[in-house]
Amino acid sequence: MLEKYLPRQEFSSYEDFRANYRVCIPEHFNFAYDIVDGWAELQDDKPALAWIDDHQAEISRYSFGDMKRLSNQAANLFKAHGIVKGDTVLLLLKQRVEIWICLLALHKIGAIAIPASFQLKSKDLVYRFQAASVKMVISIDDPELLANVDAAHAECPGVQEILLVGKNIPPGRVDFRKELAKFSADWQKPAGKDYPCLHDPMLIYFSSGTSGMPKMVLHDHTYPLGHIVTAKYWQCVEDGGLHMTAVDSGWAKFGWGKIYGQWICGAVIAAYDFDGHFLAEKLLAVMQKFRLTTFCAPPTVYRFL
């Protein structure tokens, strides 16, 4: 897979790398179709994701074939709920498996995904809902987060629907998992101008560390190819190796380290969806259980470890 996009992978020096590193960008590149579905067509059972949380003893494992089928189901779900190319969908999913499923499904439709932190308060959500004209929200069922989402929704009638992920869905709310099960894993790929690719918008992050309120940073469908260099030459992931980046899905580092470049390189994403506050002892135990090949984390996490 990698050789399609990176014809030369070995370099004799940093100078050689700077002068000769080239990424091939296909005319109609779409990460979900070309990489995830592409791996599934080459080897349906090729491992893609290894996932664990604080409530299960065994690791759940998903192949690229699984991710293709689940994202097709989710694409059909989104389409049935009125999501079309260009719509914005905000994701508050921590490290639930649904974050990967939803991102891929939205990429297939051409809707714009907005990953966001579960730490956001109602005023932060109001700002994001309004600034990005958010049409739908997918959120975990955490009561405190849901209260903030509902408070923000009351001020933002443009948000048409909120779907919830979890085991404790309040009565009268839409259960994403139950809804997903209703839909087929056969997805009709868009054609012509409806096909999302290249410079069509794909992803929005709200930046931090700037003056004033966070600013929207828009990425198009070439963005995943930009992180080949991150995965292969910084994180040094291996095809078939287990890679963990310690980060929540609401941060841009998730895009750098937990989906795009890693799957292009054929690595298996290792995810630990922990409850509450970060505890180094728990992460170390999970790392030992996974028997990781490569690992990446912010400096603060390294210091705790």
C-alpha positions as a Python dict, from the first residue, in 0.01 Angstrom:
ca = {
    (1, 'M'): (0, 0, 0),
    (2, 'L'): (264, 254, 105),
    (3, 'E'): (458, 222, -220),
    (4, 'K'): (159, 366, -411),
    (5, 'Y'): (210, 696, -234),
    (6, 'L'): (578, 689, -144),
    (7, 'P'): (780, 538, -430),
    (8, 'R'): (1111, 601, -253),
    (9, 'Q'): (1126, 511, 116),
    (10, 'E'): (1496, 480, 201),
    (11, 'F'): (1734, 776, 222),
    (12, 'S'): (2105, 797, 293),
    (13, 'S'): (2095, 1120, 494),
    (14, 'Y'): (1871, 1399, 617),
    (15, 'E'): (1986, 1610, 321),
    (16, 'D'): (1894, 1327, 84),
    (17, 'F'): (1554, 1303, 252),
    (18, 'R'): (1488, 1677, 224),
    (19, 'A'): (1587, 1682, -142),
    (20, 'N'): (1410, 1367, -258),
    (21, 'Y'): (1113, 1289, -33),
    (22, 'R'): (809, 1291, -260),
    (23, 'V'): (449, 1187, -199),
    (24, 'C'): (237, 1080, -495),
    (25, 'I'): (-112, 1230, -470),
    (26, 'P'): (-372, 1040, -678),
    (27, 'E'): (-620, 1253, -868),
    (28, 'H'): (-923, 1133, -669),
    (29, 'F'): (-768, 1042, -335),
    (30, 'N'): (-1003, 963, -46),
    (31, 'F'): (-854, 802, 266),
    (32, 'A'): (-1159, 593, 355),
    (33, 'Y'): (-1196, 443, 9),
    (34, 'D'): (-834, 421, -102),
    (35, 'I'): (-668, 317, 225),
    (36, 'V'): (-919, 148, 456),
    (37, 'D'): (-1135, -12, 188),
    (38, 'G'): (-818, -70, -14),
    (39, 'W'): (-659, -273, 267),
    (40, 'A'): (-987, -464, 309),
    (41, 'E'): (-984, -561, -58),
    (42, 'L'): (-622, -676, -37),
    (43, 'Q'): (-665, -867, 292),
    (44, 'D'): (-1003, -853, 462),
    (45, 'D'): (-869, -984, 794),
    (46, 'K'): (-565, -756, 811),
    (47, 'P'): (-562, -612, 1167),
    (48, 'A'): (-652, -243, 1189),
    (49, 'L'): (-752, -161, 1547),
    (50, 'A'): (-689, -316, 1889),
    (51, 'W'): (-908, -158, 2158),
    (52, 'I'): (-955, -186, 2532),
    (53, 'D'): (-1115, 17, 2811),
    (54, 'D'): (-1135, -5, 3190),
    (55, 'H'): (-1432, -243, 3186),
    (56, 'Q'): (-1310, -542, 2987),
    (57, 'A'): (-1024, -784, 3042),
    (58, 'E'): (-969, -882, 2681),
    (59, 'I'): (-863, -670, 2385),
    (60, 'S'): (-1124, -617, 2112),
    (61, 'R'): (-977, -650, 1766),
    (62, 'Y'): (-1103, -509, 1436),
    (63, 'S'): (-976, -581, 1087),
    (64, 'F'): (-979, -346, 790),
    (65, 'G'): (-1269, -553, 660),
    (66, 'D'): (-1456, -479, 982),
    (67, 'M'): (-1381, -109, 953),
    (68, 'K'): (-1500, -104, 593),
    (69, 'R'): (-1830, -271, 680),
    (70, 'L'): (-1893, -68, 996),
    (71, 'S'): (-1814, 261, 822),
    (72, 'N'): (-2044, 163, 534),
    (73, 'Q'): (-2323, 104, 786),
    (74, 'A'): (-2251, 440, 948),
    (75, 'A'): (-2247, 615, 610),
    (76, 'N'): (-2592, 471, 539),
    (77, 'L'): (-2704, 587, 885),
    (78, 'F'): (-2578, 941, 829),
    (79, 'K'): (-2735, 955, 485),
    (80, 'A'): (-3071, 838, 624),
    (81, 'H'): (-3049, 1112, 888),
    (82, 'G'): (-2998, 1379, 624),
    (83, 'I'): (-2620, 1423, 625),
    (84, 'V'): (-2480, 1510, 282),
    (85, 'K'): (-2151, 1626, 136),
    (86, 'G'): (-2040, 1952, 295),
    (87, 'D'): (-2242, 1915, 617),
    (88, 'T'): (-2056, 1949, 948),
    (89, 'V'): (-2078, 1683, 1220),
    (90, 'L'): (-1919, 1736, 1562),
    (91, 'L'): (-1777, 1426, 1735),
    (92, 'L'): (-1744, 1400, 2114),
    (93, 'L'): (-1635, 1037, 2130),
    (94, 'K'): (-1315, 1015, 2340),
    (95, 'Q'): (-1157, 688, 2219),
    (96, 'R'): (-1471, 485, 2160),
    (97, 'V'): (-1446, 260, 1855),
    (98, 'E'): (-1713, 481, 1702),
    (99, 'I'): (-1465, 765, 1650),
    (100, 'W'): (-1290, 565, 1378),
    (101, 'I'): (-1620, 439, 1236),
    (102, 'C'): (-1772, 788, 1220),
    (103, 'L'): (-1465, 956, 1074),
    (104, 'L'): (-1446, 700, 793),
    (105, 'A'): (-1819, 721, 725),
    (106, 'L'): (-1813, 1100, 706),
    (107, 'H'): (-1510, 1085, 475),
    (108, 'K'): (-1705, 849, 248),
    (109, 'I'): (-2000, 1087, 231),
    (110, 'G'): (-1790, 1402, 205),
    (111, 'A'): (-1930, 1552, 525),
    (112, 'I'): (-1688, 1751, 739),
    (113, 'A'): (-1590, 1592, 1070),
    (114, 'I'): (-1517, 1812, 1372),
    (115, 'P'): (-1349, 1608, 1647),
    (116, 'A'): (-1385, 1783, 1983),
    (117, 'S'): (-1272, 1732, 2341),
    (118, 'F'): (-1506, 1585, 2603),
    (119, 'Q'): (-1374, 1858, 2837),
    (120, 'L'): (-1562, 2134, 2654),
    (121, 'K'): (-1827, 2328, 2846),
    (122, 'S'): (-2157, 2457, 2711),
    (123, 'K'): (-2015, 2798, 2610),
    (124, 'D'): (-1734, 2625, 2418),
    (125, 'L'): (-1987, 2407, 2238),
    (126, 'V'): (-2213, 2701, 2156),
    (127, 'Y'): (-1916, 2875, 1995),
    (128, 'R'): (-1827, 2567, 1789),
    (129, 'F'): (-2185, 2487, 1690),
    (130, 'Q'): (-2233, 2841, 1561),
    (131, 'A'): (-1891, 2900, 1406),
    (132, 'A'): (-1897, 2576, 1207),
    (133, 'S'): (-2273, 2561, 1140),
    (134, 'V'): (-2284, 2216, 1300),
    (135, 'K'): (-2575, 2005, 1176),
    (136, 'M'): (-2533, 1691, 1389),
    (137, 'V'): (-2355, 1587, 1709),
    (138, 'I'): (-2238, 1237, 1802),
    (139, 'S'): (-2154, 1220, 2173),
    (140, 'I'): (-2071, 967, 2440),
    (141, 'D'): (-2338, 921, 2708),
    (142, 'D'): (-2144, 1086, 2992),
    (143, 'P'): (-2408, 1276, 3197),
    (144, 'E'): (-2197, 1589, 3257),
    (145, 'L'): (-2096, 1615, 2892),
    (146, 'L'): (-2452, 1551, 2777),
    (147, 'A'): (-2580, 1830, 3003),
    (148, 'N'): (-2334, 2070, 2837),
    (149, 'V'): (-2433, 1948, 2490),
    (150, 'D'): (-2803, 1995, 2564),
    (151, 'A'): (-2748, 2342, 2712),
    (152, 'A'): (-2555, 2445, 2401),
    (153, 'H'): (-2814, 2288, 2172),
    (154, 'A'): (-3085, 2503, 2333),
    (155, 'E'): (-2901, 2810, 2200),
    (156, 'C'): (-2822, 2660, 1859),
    (157, 'P'): (-3131, 2548, 1666),
    (158, 'G'): (-2914, 2477, 1363),
    (159, 'V'): (-2803, 2153, 1529),
    (160, 'Q'): (-3069, 1919, 1395),
    (161, 'E'): (-2989, 1596, 1579),
    (162, 'I'): (-2782, 1451, 1864),
    (163, 'L'): (-2695, 1080, 1864),
    (164, 'L'): (-2546, 912, 2170),
    (165, 'V'): (-2291, 633, 2210),
    (166, 'G'): (-2284, 419, 2523),
    (167, 'K'): (-2465, 174, 2748),
    (168, 'N'): (-2667, 429, 2947),
    (169, 'I'): (-2870, 617, 2688),
    (170, 'P'): (-3144, 830, 2851),
    (171, 'P'): (-3503, 750, 2746),
    (172, 'G'): (-3614, 928, 2433),
    (173, 'R'): (-3261, 981, 2300),
    (174, 'V'): (-3120, 826, 1981),
    (175, 'D'): (-2887, 534, 2054),
    (176, 'F'): (-2618, 539, 1783),
    (177, 'R'): (-2529, 171, 1825),
    (178, 'K'): (-2887, 48, 1801),
    (179, 'E'): (-2946, 278, 1506),
    (180, 'L'): (-2629, 156, 1332),
    (181, 'A'): (-2744, -207, 1354),
    (182, 'K'): (-3045, -123, 1134),
    (183, 'F'): (-2833, -34, 833),
    (184, 'S'): (-2672, -238, 559),
    (185, 'A'): (-2297, -278, 517),
    (186, 'D'): (-2344, -221, 143),
    (187, 'W'): (-2273, 140, 58),
    (188, 'Q'): (-2319, 307, -278),
    (189, 'K'): (-2005, 511, -339),
    (190, 'P'): (-2085, 865, -464),
    (191, 'A'): (-1995, 951, -821),
    (192, 'G'): (-1911, 1260, -1022),
    (193, 'K'): (-1925, 1591, -835),
    (194, 'D'): (-2063, 1413, -529),
    (195, 'Y'): (-1745, 1207, -487),
    (196, 'P'): (-1537, 1358, -201),
    (197, 'C'): (-1167, 1380, -276),
    (198, 'L'): (-850, 1590, -294),
    (199, 'H'): (-929, 1951, -208),
    (200, 'D'): (-1283, 1899, -85),
    (201, 'P'): (-1306, 1986, 287),
    (202, 'M'): (-1271, 1683, 516),
    (203, 'L'): (-1184, 1783, 871),
    (204, 'I'): (-1200, 2086, 1100),
    (205, 'Y'): (-1001, 2130, 1420),
    (206, 'F'): (-1050, 2424, 1652),
    (207, 'S'): (-701, 2546, 1736),
    (208, 'S'): (-575, 2628, 2082),
    (209, 'G'): (-292, 2855, 2194),
    (210, 'T'): (-402, 3151, 1984),
    (211, 'S'): (-518, 3495, 2089),
    (212, 'G'): (-892, 3523, 2137),
    (213, 'M'): (-1126, 3231, 2077),
    (214, 'P'): (-1005, 2911, 1908),
    (215, 'K'): (-980, 2936, 1530),
    (216, 'M'): (-1110, 2681, 1282),
    (217, 'V'): (-840, 2498, 1087),
    (218, 'L'): (-977, 2326, 778),
    (219, 'H'): (-808, 2022, 622),
    (220, 'D'): (-894, 1868, 286),
    (221, 'H'): (-873, 1507, 166),
    (222, 'T'): (-499, 1530, 99),
    (223, 'Y'): (-436, 1575, 473),
    (224, 'P'): (-384, 1202, 548),
    (225, 'L'): (-103, 1183, 292),
    (226, 'G'): (79, 1460, 477),
    (227, 'H'): (109, 1231, 778),
    (228, 'I'): (297, 953, 602),
    (229, 'V'): (612, 1134, 709),
    (230, 'T'): (481, 1151, 1067),
    (231, 'A'): (403, 781, 1092),
    (232, 'K'): (694, 633, 899),
    (233, 'Y'): (985, 864, 980),
    (234, 'W'): (893, 1013, 1319),
    (235, 'Q'): (694, 741, 1492),
    (236, 'C'): (867, 466, 1291),
    (237, 'V'): (554, 251, 1275),
    (238, 'E'): (576, -92, 1112),
    (239, 'D'): (337, -272, 880),
    (240, 'G'): (147, -508, 1113),
    (241, 'G'): (309, -357, 1424),
    (242, 'L'): (102, -222, 1713),
    (243, 'H'): (125, 155, 1750),
    (244, 'M'): (-20, 360, 2034),
    (245, 'T'): (-42, 737, 2049),
    (246, 'A'): (-164, 845, 2392),
    (247, 'V'): (-422, 1110, 2306),
    (248, 'D'): (-796, 1175, 2310),
    (249, 'S'): (-978, 1198, 1977),
    (250, 'G'): (-1063, 1564, 2034),
    (251, 'W'): (-703, 1674, 1980),
    (252, 'A'): (-524, 1718, 1648),
    (253, 'K'): (-257, 1473, 1765),
    (254, 'F'): (-518, 1202, 1710),
    (255, 'G'): (-503, 1284, 1339),
    (256, 'W'): (-123, 1279, 1348),
    (257, 'G'): (-90, 959, 1545),
    (258, 'K'): (-401, 746, 1561),
    (259, 'I'): (-547, 698, 1215),
    (260, 'Y'): (-412, 845, 891),
    (261, 'G'): (-39, 792, 842),
    (262, 'Q'): (-45, 483, 1060),
    (263, 'W'): (-307, 302, 853),
    (264, 'I'): (-142, 408, 527),
    (265, 'C'): (172, 235, 659),
    (266, 'G'): (-30, -73, 757),
    (267, 'A'): (17, -37, 1133),
    (268, 'V'): (-239, -157, 1386),
    (269, 'I'): (-380, 122, 1604),
    (270, 'A'): (-375, 36, 1976),
    (271, 'A'): (-635, 234, 2171),
    (272, 'Y'): (-694, 258, 2546),
    (273, 'D'): (-1026, 430, 2619),
    (274, 'F'): (-982, 505, 2988),
    (275, 'D'): (-1234, 651, 3232),
    (276, 'G'): (-1177, 963, 3440),
    (277, 'H'): (-836, 1121, 3478),
    (278, 'F'): (-515, 990, 3323),
    (279, 'L'): (-329, 747, 3549),
    (280, 'A'): (21, 647, 3440),
    (281, 'E'): (7, 313, 3622),
    (282, 'K'): (-302, 206, 3428),
    (283, 'L'): (-152, 312, 3096),
    (284, 'L'): (169, 119, 3166),
    (285, 'A'): (-32, -194, 3245),
    (286, 'V'): (-226, -159, 2919),
    (287, 'M'): (95, -100, 2721),
    (288, 'Q'): (235, -422, 2865),
    (289, 'K'): (-85, -608, 2777),
    (290, 'F'): (-74, -482, 2418),
    (291, 'R'): (300, -551, 2378),
    (292, 'L'): (338, -241, 2164),
    (293, 'T'): (578, -203, 1873),
    (294, 'T'): (588, 178, 1879),
    (295, 'F'): (456, 447, 2113),
    (296, 'C'): (401, 823, 2097),
    (297, 'A'): (280, 1060, 2367),
    (298, 'P'): (292, 1426, 2469),
    (299, 'P'): (586, 1521, 2696),
    (300, 'T'): (357, 1549, 2999),
    (301, 'V'): (253, 1185, 2960),
    (302, 'Y'): (616, 1076, 2923),
    (303, 'R'): (704, 1253, 3246),
    (304, 'F'): (425, 1076, 3435),
    (305, 'L'): (534, 741, 3293),
}
